[in-house]
Coordinates of C-alpha atoms in Angstrom, one line a residue:
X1473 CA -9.0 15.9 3.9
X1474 CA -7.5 12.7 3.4
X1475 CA -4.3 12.0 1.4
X1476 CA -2.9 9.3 -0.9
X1477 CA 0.7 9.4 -0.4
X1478 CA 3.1 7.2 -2.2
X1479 CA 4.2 4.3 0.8
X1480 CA 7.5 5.7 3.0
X1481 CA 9.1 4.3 5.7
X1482 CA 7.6 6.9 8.3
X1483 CA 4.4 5.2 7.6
X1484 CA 5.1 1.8 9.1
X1485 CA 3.5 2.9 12.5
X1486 CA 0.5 3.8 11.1
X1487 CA 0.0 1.1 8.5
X1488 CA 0.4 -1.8 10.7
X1489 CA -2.0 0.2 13.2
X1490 CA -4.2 0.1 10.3
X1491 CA -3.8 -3.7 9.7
X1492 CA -4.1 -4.8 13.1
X1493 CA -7.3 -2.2 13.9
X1494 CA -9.4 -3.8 10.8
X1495 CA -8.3 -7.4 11.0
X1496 CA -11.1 -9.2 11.4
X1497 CA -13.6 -6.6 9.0
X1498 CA -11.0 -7.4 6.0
X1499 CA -11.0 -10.9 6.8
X1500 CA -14.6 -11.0 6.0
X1501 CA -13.8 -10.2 2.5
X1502 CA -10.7 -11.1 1.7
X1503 CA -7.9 -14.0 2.5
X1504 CA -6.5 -13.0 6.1
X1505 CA -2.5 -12.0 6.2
X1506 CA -2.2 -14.1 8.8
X1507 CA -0.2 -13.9 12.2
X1508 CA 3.2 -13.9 10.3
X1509 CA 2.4 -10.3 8.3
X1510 CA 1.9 -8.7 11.7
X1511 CA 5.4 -10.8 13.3
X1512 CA 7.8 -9.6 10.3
X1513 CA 5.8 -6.5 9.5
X1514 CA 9.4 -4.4 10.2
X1515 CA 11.1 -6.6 8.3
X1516 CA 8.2 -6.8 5.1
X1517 CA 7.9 -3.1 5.2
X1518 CA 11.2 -2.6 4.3
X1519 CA 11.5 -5.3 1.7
X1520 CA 8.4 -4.1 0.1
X1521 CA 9.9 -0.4 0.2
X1522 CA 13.2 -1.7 -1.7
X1523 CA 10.9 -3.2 -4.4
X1524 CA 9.1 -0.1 -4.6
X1525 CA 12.7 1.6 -5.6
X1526 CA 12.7 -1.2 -8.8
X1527 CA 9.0 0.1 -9.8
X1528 CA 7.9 -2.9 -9.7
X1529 CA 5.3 -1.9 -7.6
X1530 CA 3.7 0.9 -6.0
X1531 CA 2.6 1.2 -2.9
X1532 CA 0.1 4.0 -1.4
X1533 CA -1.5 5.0 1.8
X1534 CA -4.5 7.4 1.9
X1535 CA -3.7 9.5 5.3
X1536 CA -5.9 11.5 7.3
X1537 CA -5.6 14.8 8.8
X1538 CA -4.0 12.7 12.1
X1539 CA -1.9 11.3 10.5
X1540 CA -3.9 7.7 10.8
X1541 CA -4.0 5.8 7.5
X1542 CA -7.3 5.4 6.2
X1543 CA -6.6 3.1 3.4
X1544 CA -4.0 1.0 1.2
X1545 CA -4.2 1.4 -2.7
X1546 CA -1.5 -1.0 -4.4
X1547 CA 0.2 -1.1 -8.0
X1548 CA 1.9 -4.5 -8.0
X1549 CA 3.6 -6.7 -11.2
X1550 CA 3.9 -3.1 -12.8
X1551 CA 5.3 -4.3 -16.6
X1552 CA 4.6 -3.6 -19.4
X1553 CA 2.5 -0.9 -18.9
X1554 CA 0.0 -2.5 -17.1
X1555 CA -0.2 -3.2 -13.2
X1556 CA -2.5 -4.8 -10.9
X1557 CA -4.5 -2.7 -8.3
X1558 CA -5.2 -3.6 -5.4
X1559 CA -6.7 -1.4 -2.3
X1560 CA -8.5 -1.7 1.3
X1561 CA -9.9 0.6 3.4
X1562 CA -10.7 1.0 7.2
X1563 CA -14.0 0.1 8.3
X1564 CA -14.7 3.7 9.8
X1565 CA -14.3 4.9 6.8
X1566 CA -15.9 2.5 4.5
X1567 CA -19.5 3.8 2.7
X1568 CA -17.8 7.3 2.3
X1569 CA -16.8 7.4 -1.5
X1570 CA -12.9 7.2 0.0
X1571 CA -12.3 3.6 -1.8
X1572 CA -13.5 5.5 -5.0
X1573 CA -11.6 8.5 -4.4
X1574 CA -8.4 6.6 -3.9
X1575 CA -8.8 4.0 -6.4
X1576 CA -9.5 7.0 -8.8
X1577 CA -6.1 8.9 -7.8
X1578 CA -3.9 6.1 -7.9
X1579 CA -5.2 5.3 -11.1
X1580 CA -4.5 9.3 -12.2
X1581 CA -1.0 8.4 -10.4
X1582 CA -0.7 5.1 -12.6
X1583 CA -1.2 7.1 -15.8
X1584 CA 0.6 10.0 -15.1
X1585 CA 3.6 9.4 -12.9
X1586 CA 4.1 5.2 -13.9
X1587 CA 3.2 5.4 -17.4
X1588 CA 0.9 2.0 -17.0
X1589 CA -1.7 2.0 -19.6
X1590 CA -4.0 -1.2 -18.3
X1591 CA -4.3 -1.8 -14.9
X1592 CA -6.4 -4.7 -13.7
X1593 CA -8.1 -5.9 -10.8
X1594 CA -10.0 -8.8 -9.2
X1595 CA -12.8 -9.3 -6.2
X1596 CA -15.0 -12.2 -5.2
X1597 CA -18.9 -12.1 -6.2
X1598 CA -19.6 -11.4 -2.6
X1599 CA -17.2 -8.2 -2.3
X1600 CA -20.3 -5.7 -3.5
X1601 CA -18.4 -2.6 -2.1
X1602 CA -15.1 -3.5 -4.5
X1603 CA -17.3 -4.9 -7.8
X1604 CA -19.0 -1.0 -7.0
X1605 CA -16.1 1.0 -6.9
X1606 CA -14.4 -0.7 -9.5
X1607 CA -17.6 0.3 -11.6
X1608 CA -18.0 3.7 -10.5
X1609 CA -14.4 4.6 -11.9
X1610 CA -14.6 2.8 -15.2
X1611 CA -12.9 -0.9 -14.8
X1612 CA -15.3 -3.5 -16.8
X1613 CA -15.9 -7.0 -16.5
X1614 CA -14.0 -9.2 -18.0
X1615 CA -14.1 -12.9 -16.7
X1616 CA -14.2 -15.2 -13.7
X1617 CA -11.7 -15.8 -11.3
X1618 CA -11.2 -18.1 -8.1
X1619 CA -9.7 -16.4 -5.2
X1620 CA -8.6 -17.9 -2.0
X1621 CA -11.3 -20.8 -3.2
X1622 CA -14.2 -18.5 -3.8
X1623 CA -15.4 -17.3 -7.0
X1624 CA -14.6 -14.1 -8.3
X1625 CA -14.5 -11.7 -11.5
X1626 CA -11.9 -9.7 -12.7
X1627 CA -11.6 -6.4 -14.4
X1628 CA -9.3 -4.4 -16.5
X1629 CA -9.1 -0.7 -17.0
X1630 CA -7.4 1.0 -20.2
X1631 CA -6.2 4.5 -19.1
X1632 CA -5.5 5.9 -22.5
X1633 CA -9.2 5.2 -23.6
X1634 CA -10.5 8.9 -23.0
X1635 CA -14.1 6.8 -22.4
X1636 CA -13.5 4.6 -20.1
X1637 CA -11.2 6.5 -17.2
X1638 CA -12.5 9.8 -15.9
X1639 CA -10.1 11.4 -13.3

């Protein structure tokens, strides 16, 4: 069974296995990192792990049994007590509830271990498989966005309202 782990500097193998591997089926939904991500990837991993240590942000892999890393699911601007969330997920294992299971247990994570309260989100119109899972755990609607040139909505998410976040 697949495992959200907070990010760790074991798991830069893996992750930029990940990134490379599904490339191309991100770019069709989101801005692509372009060849400089994959060219400092060492040197960004690290950088990103040292802002982790400020909790600032929060960084998480879902890993399966192998060890291969089945998705990202990202705290970032953490202040406040609210965040910003955002996530990916490998196309093999995209359709399988594991963008909804992770997205739900990082936002368990952001409630519990963080102490965030709001956590938001955003996706373009054409993104059906985020605007879904974002519904499915409880984030509404809450106005348009551009991103990258496209339009978009964004959501929030309070995680003290009993009613709106279900674990």
């Amino acid at each position: 069974m697949p495992e959200l782990q907070r990010l760790r500097p074991d798991h830069a193998p893996a992750l930029l296995a990940f990134e490379r591997d599904n490339r191309a089926y991100f770019a069709a939904s989101v801005p692509d990192r372009g060849d400089a991500f994959f060219e400092e990837f060492e040197d960004r991993h690290r950088a990103l792990l040292d802002e982790q240590e400020t909790g600032a942000i929060h960084f998480h892999v879902l890993v399966g049994e192998d060890g291969e890393v089945l998705g990202r699911f990202n705290l970032v601007d953490a202040v406040d007590g609210a965040a910003e969330l955002g996530y990916r997920v490998a196309e093999k294992a995209a359709g399988r509830g594991v963008a909804t299971a992770g997205v739900r247990e990082v936002c368990r994570l952001a409630r519990e271990v963080y102490g965030l309260t709001r956590l938001t989100a955003a996706t373009t119109l054409d993104n059906a498989g985020s605007r879904t899972v974002l519904g499915r755990v409880g984030f509404g609607a809450v106005g348009s966005v551009t991103l990258d040139g496209e339009p978009g909505t964004s959501y929030e998410l309070d995680l003290g309202a009993a009613h709106a976040y279900t674990p």
